[in-house]
JSON list of C-alpha atoms in Angstrom, two decimals:
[
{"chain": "A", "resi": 1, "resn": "UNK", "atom": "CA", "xyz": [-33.58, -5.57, 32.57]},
{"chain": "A", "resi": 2, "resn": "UNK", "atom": "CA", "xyz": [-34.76, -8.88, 31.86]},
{"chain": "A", "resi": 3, "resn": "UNK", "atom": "CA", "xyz": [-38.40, -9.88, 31.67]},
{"chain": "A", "resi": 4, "resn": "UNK", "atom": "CA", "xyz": [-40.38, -11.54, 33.91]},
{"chain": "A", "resi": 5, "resn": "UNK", "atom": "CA", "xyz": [-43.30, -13.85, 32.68]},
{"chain": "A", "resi": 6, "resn": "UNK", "atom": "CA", "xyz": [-43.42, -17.13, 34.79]},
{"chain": "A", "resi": 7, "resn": "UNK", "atom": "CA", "xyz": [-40.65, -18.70, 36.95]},
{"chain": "A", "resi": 8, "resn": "UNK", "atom": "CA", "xyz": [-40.55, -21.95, 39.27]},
{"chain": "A", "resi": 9, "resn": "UNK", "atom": "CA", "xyz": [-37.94, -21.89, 42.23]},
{"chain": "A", "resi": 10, "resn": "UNK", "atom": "CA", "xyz": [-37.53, -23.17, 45.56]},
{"chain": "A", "resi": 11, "resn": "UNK", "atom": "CA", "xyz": [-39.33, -21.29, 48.56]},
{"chain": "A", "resi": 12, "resn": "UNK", "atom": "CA", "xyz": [-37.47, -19.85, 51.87]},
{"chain": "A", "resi": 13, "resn": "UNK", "atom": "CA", "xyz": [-39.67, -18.02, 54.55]},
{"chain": "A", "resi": 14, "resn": "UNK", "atom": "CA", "xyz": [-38.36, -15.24, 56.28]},
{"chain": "A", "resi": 15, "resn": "UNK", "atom": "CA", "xyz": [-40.93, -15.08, 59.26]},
{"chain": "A", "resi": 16, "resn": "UNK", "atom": "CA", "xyz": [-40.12, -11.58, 60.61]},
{"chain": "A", "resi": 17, "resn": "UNK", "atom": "CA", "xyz": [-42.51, -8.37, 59.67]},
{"chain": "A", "resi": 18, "resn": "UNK", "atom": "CA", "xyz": [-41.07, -4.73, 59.45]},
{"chain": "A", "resi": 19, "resn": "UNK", "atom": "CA", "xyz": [-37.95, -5.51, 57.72]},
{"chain": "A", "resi": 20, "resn": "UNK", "atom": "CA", "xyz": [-36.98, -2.53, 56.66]},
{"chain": "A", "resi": 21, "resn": "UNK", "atom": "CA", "xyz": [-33.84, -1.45, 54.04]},
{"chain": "A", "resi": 22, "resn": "UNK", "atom": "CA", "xyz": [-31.37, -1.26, 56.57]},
{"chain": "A", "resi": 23, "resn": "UNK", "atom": "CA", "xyz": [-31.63, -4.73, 57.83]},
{"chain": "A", "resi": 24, "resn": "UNK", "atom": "CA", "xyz": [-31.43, -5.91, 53.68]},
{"chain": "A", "resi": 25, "resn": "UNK", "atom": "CA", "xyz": [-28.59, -4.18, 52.54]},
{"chain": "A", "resi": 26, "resn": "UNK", "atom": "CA", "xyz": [-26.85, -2.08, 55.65]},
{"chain": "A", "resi": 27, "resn": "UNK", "atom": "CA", "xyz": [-25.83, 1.15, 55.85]},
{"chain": "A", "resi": 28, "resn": "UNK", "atom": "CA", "xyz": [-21.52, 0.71, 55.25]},
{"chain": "A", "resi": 29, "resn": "UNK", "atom": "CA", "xyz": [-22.21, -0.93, 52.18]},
{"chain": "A", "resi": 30, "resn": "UNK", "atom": "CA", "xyz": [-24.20, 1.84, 50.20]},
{"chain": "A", "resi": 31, "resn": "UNK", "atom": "CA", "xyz": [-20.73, 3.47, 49.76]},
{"chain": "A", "resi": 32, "resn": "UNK", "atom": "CA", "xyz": [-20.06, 1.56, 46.01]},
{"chain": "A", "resi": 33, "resn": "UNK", "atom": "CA", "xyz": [-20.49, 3.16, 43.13]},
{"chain": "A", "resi": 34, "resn": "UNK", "atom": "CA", "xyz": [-20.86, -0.18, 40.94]},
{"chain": "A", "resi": 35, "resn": "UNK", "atom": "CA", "xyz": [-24.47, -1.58, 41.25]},
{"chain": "A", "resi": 36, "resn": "UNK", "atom": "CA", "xyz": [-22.90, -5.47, 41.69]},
{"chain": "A", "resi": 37, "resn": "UNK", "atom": "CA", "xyz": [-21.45, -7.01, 44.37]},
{"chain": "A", "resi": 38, "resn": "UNK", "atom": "CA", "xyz": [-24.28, -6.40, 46.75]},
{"chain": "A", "resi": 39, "resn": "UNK", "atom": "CA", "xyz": [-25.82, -10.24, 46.96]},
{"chain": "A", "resi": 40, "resn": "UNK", "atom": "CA", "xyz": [-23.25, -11.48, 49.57]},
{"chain": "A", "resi": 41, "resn": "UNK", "atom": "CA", "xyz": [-23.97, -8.62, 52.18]},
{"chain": "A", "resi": 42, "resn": "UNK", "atom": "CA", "xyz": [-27.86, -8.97, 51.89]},
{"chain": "A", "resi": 43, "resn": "UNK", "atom": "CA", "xyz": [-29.57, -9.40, 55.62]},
{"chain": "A", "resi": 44, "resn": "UNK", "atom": "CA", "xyz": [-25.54, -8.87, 56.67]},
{"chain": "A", "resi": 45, "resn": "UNK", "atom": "CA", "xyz": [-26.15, -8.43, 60.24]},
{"chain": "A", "resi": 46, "resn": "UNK", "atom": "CA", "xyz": [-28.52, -11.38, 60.46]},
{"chain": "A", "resi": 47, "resn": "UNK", "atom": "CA", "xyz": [-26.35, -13.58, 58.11]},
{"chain": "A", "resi": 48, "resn": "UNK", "atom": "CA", "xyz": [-23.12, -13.43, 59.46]},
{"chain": "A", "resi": 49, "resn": "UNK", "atom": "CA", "xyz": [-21.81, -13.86, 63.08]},
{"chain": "A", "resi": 50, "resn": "UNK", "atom": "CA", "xyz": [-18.93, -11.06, 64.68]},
{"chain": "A", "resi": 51, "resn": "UNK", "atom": "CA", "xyz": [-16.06, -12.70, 62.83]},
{"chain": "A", "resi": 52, "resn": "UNK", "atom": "CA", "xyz": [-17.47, -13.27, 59.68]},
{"chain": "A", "resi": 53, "resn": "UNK", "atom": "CA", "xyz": [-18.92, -16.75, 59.82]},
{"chain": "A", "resi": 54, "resn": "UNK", "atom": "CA", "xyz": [-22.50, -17.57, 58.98]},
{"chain": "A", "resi": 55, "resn": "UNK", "atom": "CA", "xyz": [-24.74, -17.67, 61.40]},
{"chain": "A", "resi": 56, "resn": "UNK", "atom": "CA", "xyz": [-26.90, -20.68, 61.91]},
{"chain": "A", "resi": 57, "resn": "UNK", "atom": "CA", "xyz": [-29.97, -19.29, 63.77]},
{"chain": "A", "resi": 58, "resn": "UNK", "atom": "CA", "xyz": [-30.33, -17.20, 60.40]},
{"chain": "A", "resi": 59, "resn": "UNK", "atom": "CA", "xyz": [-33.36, -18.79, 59.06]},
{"chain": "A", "resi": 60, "resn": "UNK", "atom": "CA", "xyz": [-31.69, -17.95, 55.63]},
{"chain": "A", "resi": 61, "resn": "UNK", "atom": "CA", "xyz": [-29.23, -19.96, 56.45]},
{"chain": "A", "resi": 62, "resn": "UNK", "atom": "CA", "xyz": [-30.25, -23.26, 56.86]},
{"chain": "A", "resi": 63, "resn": "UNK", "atom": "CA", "xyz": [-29.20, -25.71, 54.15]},
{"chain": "A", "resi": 64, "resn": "UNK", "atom": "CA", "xyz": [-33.05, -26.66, 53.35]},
{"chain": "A", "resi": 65, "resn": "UNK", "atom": "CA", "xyz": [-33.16, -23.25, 51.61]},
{"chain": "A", "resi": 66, "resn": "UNK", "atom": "CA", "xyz": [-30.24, -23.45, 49.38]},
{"chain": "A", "resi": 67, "resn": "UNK", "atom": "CA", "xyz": [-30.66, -22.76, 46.08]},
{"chain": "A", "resi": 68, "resn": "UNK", "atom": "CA", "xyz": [-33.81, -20.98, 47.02]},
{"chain": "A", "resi": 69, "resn": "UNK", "atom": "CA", "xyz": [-34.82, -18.05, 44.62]},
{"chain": "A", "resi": 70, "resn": "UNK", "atom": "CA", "xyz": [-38.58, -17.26, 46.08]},
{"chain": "A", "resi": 71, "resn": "UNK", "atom": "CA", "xyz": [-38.39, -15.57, 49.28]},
{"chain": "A", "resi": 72, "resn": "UNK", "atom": "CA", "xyz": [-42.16, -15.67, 51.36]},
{"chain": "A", "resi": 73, "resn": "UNK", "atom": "CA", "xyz": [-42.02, -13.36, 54.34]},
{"chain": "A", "resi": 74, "resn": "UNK", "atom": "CA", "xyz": [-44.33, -10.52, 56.43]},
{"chain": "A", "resi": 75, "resn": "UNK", "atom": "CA", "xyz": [-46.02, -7.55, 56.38]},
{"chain": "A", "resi": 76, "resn": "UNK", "atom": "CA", "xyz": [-44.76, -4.14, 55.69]},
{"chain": "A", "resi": 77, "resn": "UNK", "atom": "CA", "xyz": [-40.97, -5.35, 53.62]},
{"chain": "A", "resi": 78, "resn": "UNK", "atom": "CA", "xyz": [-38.87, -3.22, 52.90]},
{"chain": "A", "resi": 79, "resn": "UNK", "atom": "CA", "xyz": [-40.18, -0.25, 54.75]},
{"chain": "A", "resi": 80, "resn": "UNK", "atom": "CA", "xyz": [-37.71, 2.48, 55.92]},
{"chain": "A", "resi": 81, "resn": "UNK", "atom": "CA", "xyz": [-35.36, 3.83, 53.68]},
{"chain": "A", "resi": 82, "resn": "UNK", "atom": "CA", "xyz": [-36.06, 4.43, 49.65]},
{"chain": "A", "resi": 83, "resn": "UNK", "atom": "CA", "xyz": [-32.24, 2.66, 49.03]},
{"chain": "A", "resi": 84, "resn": "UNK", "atom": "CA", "xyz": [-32.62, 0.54, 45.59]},
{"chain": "A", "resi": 85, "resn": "UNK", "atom": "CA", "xyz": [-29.53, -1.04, 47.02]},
{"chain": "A", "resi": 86, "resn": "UNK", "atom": "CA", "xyz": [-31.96, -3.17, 48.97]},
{"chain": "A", "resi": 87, "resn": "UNK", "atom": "CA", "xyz": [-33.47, -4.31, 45.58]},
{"chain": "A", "resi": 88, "resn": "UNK", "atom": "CA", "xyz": [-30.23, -4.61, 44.05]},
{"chain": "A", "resi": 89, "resn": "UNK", "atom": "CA", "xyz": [-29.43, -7.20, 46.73]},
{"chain": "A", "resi": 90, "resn": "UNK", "atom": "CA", "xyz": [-32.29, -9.13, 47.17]},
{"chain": "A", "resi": 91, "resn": "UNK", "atom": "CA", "xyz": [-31.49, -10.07, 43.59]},
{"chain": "A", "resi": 92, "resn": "UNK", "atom": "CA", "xyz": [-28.40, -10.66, 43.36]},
{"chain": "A", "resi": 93, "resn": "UNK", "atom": "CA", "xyz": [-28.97, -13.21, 45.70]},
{"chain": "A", "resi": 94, "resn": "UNK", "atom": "CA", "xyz": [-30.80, -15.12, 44.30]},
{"chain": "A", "resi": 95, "resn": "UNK", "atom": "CA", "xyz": [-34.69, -14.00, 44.30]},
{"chain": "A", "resi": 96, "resn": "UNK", "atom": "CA", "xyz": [-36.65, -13.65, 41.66]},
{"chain": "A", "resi": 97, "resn": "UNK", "atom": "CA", "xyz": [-39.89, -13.45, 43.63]},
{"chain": "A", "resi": 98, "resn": "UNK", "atom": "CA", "xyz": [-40.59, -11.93, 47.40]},
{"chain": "A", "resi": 99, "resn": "UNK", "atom": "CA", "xyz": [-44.08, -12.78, 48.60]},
{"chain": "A", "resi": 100, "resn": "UNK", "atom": "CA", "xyz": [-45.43, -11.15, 51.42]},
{"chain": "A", "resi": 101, "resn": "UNK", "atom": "CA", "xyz": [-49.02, -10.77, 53.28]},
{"chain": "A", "resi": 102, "resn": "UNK", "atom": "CA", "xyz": [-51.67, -7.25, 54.07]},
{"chain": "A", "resi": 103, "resn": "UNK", "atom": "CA", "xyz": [-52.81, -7.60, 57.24]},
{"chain": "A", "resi": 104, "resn": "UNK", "atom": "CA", "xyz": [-55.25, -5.46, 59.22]},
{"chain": "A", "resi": 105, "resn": "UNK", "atom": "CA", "xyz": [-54.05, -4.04, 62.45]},
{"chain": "A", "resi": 106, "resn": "UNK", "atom": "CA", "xyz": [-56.87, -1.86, 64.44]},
{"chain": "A", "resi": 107, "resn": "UNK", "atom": "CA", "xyz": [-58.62, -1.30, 61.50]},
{"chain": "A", "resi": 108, "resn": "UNK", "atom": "CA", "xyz": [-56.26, -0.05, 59.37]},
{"chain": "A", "resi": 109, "resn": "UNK", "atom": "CA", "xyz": [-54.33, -1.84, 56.25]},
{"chain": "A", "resi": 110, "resn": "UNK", "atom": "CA", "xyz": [-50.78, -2.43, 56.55]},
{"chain": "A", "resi": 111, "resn": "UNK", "atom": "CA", "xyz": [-49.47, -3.59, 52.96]},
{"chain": "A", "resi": 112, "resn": "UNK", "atom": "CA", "xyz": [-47.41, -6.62, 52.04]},
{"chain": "A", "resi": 113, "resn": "UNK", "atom": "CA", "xyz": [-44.44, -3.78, 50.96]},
{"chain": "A", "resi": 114, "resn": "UNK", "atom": "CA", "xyz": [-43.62, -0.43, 51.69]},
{"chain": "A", "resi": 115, "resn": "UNK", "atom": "CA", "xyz": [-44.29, 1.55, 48.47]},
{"chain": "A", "resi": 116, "resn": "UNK", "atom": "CA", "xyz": [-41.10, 2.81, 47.40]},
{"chain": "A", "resi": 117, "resn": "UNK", "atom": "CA", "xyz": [-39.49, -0.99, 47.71]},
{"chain": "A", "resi": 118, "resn": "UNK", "atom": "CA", "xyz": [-42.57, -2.28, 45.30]},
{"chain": "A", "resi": 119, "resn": "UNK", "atom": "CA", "xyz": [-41.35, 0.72, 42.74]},
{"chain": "A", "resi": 120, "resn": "UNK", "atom": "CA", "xyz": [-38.14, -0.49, 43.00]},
{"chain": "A", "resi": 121, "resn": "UNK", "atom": "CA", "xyz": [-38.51, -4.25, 42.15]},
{"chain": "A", "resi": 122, "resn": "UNK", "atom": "CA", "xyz": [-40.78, -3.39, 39.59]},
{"chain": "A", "resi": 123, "resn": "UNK", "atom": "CA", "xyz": [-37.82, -1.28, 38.12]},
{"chain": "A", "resi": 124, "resn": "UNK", "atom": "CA", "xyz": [-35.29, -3.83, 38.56]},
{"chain": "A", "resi": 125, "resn": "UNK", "atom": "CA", "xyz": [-37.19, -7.47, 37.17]},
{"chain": "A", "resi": 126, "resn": "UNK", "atom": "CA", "xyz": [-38.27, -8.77, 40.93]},
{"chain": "A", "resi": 127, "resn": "UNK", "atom": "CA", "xyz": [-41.94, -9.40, 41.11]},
{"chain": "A", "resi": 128, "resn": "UNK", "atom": "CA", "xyz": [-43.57, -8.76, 44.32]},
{"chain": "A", "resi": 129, "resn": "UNK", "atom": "CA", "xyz": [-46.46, -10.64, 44.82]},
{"chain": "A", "resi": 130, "resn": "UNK", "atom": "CA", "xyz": [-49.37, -9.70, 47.87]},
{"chain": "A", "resi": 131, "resn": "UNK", "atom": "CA", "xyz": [-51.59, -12.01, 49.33]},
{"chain": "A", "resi": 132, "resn": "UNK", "atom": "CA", "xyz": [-53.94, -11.97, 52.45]},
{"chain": "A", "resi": 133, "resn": "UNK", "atom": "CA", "xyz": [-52.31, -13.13, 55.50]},
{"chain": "A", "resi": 134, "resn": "UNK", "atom": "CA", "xyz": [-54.20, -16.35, 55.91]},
{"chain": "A", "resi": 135, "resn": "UNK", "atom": "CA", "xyz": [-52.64, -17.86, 52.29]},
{"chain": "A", "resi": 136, "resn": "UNK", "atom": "CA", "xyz": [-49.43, -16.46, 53.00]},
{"chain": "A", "resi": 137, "resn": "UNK", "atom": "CA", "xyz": [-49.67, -18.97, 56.41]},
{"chain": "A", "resi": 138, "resn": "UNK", "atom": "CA", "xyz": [-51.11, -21.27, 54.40]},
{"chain": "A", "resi": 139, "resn": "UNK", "atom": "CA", "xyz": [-47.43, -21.59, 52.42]},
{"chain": "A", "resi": 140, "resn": "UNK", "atom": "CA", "xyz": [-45.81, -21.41, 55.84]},
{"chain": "A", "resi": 141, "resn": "UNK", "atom": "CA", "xyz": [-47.62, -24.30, 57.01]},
{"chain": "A", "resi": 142, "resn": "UNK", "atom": "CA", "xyz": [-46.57, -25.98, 54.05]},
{"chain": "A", "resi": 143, "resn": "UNK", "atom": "CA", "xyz": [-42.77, -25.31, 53.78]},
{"chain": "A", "resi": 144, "resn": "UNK", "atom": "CA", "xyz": [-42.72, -27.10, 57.77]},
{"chain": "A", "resi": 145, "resn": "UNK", "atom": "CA", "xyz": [-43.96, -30.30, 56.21]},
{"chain": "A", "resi": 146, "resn": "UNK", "atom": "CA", "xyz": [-42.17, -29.87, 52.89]},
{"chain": "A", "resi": 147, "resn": "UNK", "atom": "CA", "xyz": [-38.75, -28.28, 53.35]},
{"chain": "A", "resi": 148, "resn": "UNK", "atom": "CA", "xyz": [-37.79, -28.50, 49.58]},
{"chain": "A", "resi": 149, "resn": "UNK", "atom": "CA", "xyz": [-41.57, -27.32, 48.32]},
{"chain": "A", "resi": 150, "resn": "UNK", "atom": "CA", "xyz": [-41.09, -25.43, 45.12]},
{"chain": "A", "resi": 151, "resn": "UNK", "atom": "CA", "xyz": [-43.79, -22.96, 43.70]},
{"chain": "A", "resi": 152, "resn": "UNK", "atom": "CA", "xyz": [-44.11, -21.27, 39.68]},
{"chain": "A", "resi": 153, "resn": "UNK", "atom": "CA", "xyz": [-45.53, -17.61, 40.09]},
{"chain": "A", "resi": 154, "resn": "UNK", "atom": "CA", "xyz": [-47.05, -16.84, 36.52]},
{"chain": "A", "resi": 155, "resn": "UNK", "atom": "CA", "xyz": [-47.39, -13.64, 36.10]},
{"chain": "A", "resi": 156, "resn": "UNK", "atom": "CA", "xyz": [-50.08, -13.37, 33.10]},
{"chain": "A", "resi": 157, "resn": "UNK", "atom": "CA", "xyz": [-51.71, -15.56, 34.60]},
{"chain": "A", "resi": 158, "resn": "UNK", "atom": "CA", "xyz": [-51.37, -13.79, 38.18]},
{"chain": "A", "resi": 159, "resn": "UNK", "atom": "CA", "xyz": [-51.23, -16.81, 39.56]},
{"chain": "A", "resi": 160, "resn": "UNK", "atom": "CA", "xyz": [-48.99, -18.59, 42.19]},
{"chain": "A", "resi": 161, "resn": "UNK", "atom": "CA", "xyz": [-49.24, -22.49, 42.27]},
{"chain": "A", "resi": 162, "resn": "UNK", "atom": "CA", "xyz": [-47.22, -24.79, 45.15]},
{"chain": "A", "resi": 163, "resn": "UNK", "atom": "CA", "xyz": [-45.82, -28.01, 44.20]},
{"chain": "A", "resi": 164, "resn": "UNK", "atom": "CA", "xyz": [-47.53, -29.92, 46.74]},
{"chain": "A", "resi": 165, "resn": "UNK", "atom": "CA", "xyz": [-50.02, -32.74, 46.33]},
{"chain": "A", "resi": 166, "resn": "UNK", "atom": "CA", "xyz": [-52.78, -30.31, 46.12]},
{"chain": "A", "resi": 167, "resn": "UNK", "atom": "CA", "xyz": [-51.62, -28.02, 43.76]},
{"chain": "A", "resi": 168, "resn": "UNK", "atom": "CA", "xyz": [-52.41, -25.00, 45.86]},
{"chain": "A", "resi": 169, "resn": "UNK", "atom": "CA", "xyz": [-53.31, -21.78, 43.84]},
{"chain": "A", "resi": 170, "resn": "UNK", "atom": "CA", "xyz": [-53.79, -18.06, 44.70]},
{"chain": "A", "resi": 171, "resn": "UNK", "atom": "CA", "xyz": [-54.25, -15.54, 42.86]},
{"chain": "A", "resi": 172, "resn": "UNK", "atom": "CA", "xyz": [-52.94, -12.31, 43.40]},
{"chain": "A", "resi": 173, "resn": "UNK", "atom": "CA", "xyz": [-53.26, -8.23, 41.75]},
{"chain": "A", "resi": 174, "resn": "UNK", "atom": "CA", "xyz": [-50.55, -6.42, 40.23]},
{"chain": "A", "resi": 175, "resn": "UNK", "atom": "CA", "xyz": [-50.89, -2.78, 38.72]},
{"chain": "A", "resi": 176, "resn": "UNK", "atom": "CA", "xyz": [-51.71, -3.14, 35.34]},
{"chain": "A", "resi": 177, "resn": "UNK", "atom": "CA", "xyz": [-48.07, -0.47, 34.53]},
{"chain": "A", "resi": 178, "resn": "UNK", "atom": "CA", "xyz": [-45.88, -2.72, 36.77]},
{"chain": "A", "resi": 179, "resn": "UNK", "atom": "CA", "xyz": [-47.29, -5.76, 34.93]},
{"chain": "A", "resi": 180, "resn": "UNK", "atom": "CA", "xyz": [-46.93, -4.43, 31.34]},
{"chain": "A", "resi": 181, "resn": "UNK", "atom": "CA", "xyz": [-43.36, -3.44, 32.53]},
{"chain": "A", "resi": 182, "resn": "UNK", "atom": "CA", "xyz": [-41.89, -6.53, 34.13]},
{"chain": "A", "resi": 183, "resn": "UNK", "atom": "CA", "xyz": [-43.39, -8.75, 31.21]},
{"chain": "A", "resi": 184, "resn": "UNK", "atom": "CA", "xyz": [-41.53, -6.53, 28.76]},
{"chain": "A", "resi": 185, "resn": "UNK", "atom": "CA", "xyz": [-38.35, -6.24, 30.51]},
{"chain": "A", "resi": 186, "resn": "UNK", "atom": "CA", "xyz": [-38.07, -2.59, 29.78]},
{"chain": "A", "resi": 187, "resn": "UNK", "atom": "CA", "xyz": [-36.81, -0.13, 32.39]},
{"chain": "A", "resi": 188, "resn": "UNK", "atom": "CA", "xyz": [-37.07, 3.20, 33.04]},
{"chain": "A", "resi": 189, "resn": "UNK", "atom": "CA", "xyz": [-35.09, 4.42, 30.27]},
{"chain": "A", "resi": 190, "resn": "UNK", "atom": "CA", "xyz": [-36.18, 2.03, 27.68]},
{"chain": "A", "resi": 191, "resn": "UNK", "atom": "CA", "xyz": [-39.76, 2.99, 28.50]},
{"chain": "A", "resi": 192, "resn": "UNK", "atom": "CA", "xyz": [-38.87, 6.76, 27.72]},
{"chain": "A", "resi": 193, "resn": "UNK", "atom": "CA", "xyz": [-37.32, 5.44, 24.56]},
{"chain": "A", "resi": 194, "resn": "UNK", "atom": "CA", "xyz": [-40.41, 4.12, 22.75]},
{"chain": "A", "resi": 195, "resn": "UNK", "atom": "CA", "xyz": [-41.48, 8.03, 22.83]},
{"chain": "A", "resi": 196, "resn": "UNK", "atom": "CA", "xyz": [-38.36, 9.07, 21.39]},
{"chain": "A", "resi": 197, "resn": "UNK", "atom": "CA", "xyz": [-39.56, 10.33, 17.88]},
{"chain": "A", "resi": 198, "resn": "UNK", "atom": "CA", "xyz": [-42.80, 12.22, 19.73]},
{"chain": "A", "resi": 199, "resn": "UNK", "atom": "CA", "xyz": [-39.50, 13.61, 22.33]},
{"chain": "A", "resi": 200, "resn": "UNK", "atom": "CA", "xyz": [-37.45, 14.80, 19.36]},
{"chain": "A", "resi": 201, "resn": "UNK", "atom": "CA", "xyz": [-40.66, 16.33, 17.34]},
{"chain": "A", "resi": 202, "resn": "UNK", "atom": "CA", "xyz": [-41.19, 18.35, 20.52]},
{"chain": "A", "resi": 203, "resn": "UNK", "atom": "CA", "xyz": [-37.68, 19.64, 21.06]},
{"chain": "A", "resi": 204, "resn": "UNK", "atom": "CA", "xyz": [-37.52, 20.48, 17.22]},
{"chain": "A", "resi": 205, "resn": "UNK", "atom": "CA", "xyz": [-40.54, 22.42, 17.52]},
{"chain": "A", "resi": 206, "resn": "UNK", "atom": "CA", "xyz": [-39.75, 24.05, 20.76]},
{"chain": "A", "resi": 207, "resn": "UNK", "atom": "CA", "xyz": [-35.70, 24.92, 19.98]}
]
C-alpha cells in the first residue's frame, strides 16, 4: 500500500454520527470479487436519487466539496459491519484522511470509529485521526465561513493544521503499530515478510 507521512487536501464535513458500513458501501455491492470499482457507490443511498441522479441535499454533494480528499464527520464511523469494502470505498473516492470526534454520552466514551473500521484503514493507507468533540466543531465552524478551507494532517508530527488565518493546530494520538505501519506503507503481508528468514528457520527446524 502506499505510505502515509503528511498530506494537504480540501475538507468536506459529513455531520451525521453512527454511520455505520452499510450506509458507506451497501449491501448489493459487496458481491465483486475485484477490490476496485467501489468509489462511485460510496454513501450510494445518500448520493444518488431513485433514478440514478445525484442527489443535492447530499451534503457530499455540493460543489464546495469537490475535489475534497479529507472527510471530518461524527462519532462512532463506521460502526456495524467489519466489511473492508467500506474502507475500500472511502478511498477510492477520494479520502485520504477521515476525522472524527469521542464524545461522552452518560458517562461512558463513545470513540471517533468503531474498532474494526480503524483496523481497516490502517491496513489499507487511510489515516484516521480522533479528536475531542469541541475541536472537531471547532473545524465545522470553520468550513461555514470558509467553504474551500484546506488542512495538512502530518502524521510524525501528529499534527493537523487548518489553512485559515490562524493556523489552527490539534494534535491528535495514534497507536504507535498503526503509525509505524502507515508511515512505511507496508501491509499485512509485507509486514509478515520482514520475518521471513526467522519463518523459514522455524519450518526447517520443525519439518
Amino acid at each position: 500500500m502506499k505510505a502515509f507521512k503528511k498530506h494537504t487536501g480540501k475538507i468536506a464535513t459529513l455531520n451525521r454520527s453512527n454511520v455505520d458500513t452499510d450506509a458507506i458501501i451497501p449491501k448489493q455491492f459487496l458481491k465483486s470479487i475485484s477490490r476496485t470499482g467501489y468509489g462511485p457507490n460510496a454513501f450510494f443511498d445518500w448520493r444518488y436519487k431513485p433514478d440514478g441522479s445525484l442527489d443535492q441535499d447530499f451534503e457530499l454533494n455540493q460543489p464546495r466539496f469537490e475535489g475534497r480528499s479529507i472527510l471530518v464527520t461524527r462519532n462512532n464511523f463506521g460502526c456495524g459491519s467489519s466489511r473492508e469494502h467500506a474502507v475500500w470505498a472511502l478511498a477510492q473516492d477520494g479520502y485520504e484522511v477521515i476525522i472524527a470526534p469521542w464524545k461522552e454520552i452518560n458517562g461512558e466514551r463513545v470513540n471517533a470509529f468503531a474498532d474494526i473500521f480503524r483496523t481497516n484503514a490502517t491496513k489499507n493507507g487511510v489515516l484516521v485521526v480522533e479528536l475531542a468533540e469541541e475541536e472537531v466543531n471547532i473545524i465545522f465552524e470553520k468550513i461555514k465561513a470558509d467553504q474551500g478551507l484546506q488542512a495538512t494532517v502530518d502524521l510524525m508530527e501528529q499534527r493537523v493544521e487548518l489553512d485559515d488565518a490562524d493556523k489552527t493546530t490539534f494534535r491528535f494520538e495514534i497507536e504507535p503499530g498503526d503509525k509505524e505501519q502507515l508511515l512505511s506503507g507496508l501491509d499485512d503481508i509485507d509486514l509478515t515478510l520482514k520475518f521471513e528468514s526467522d519463518i523459514t528457520r522455524f519450518e526447517t527446524a520443525h519439518n
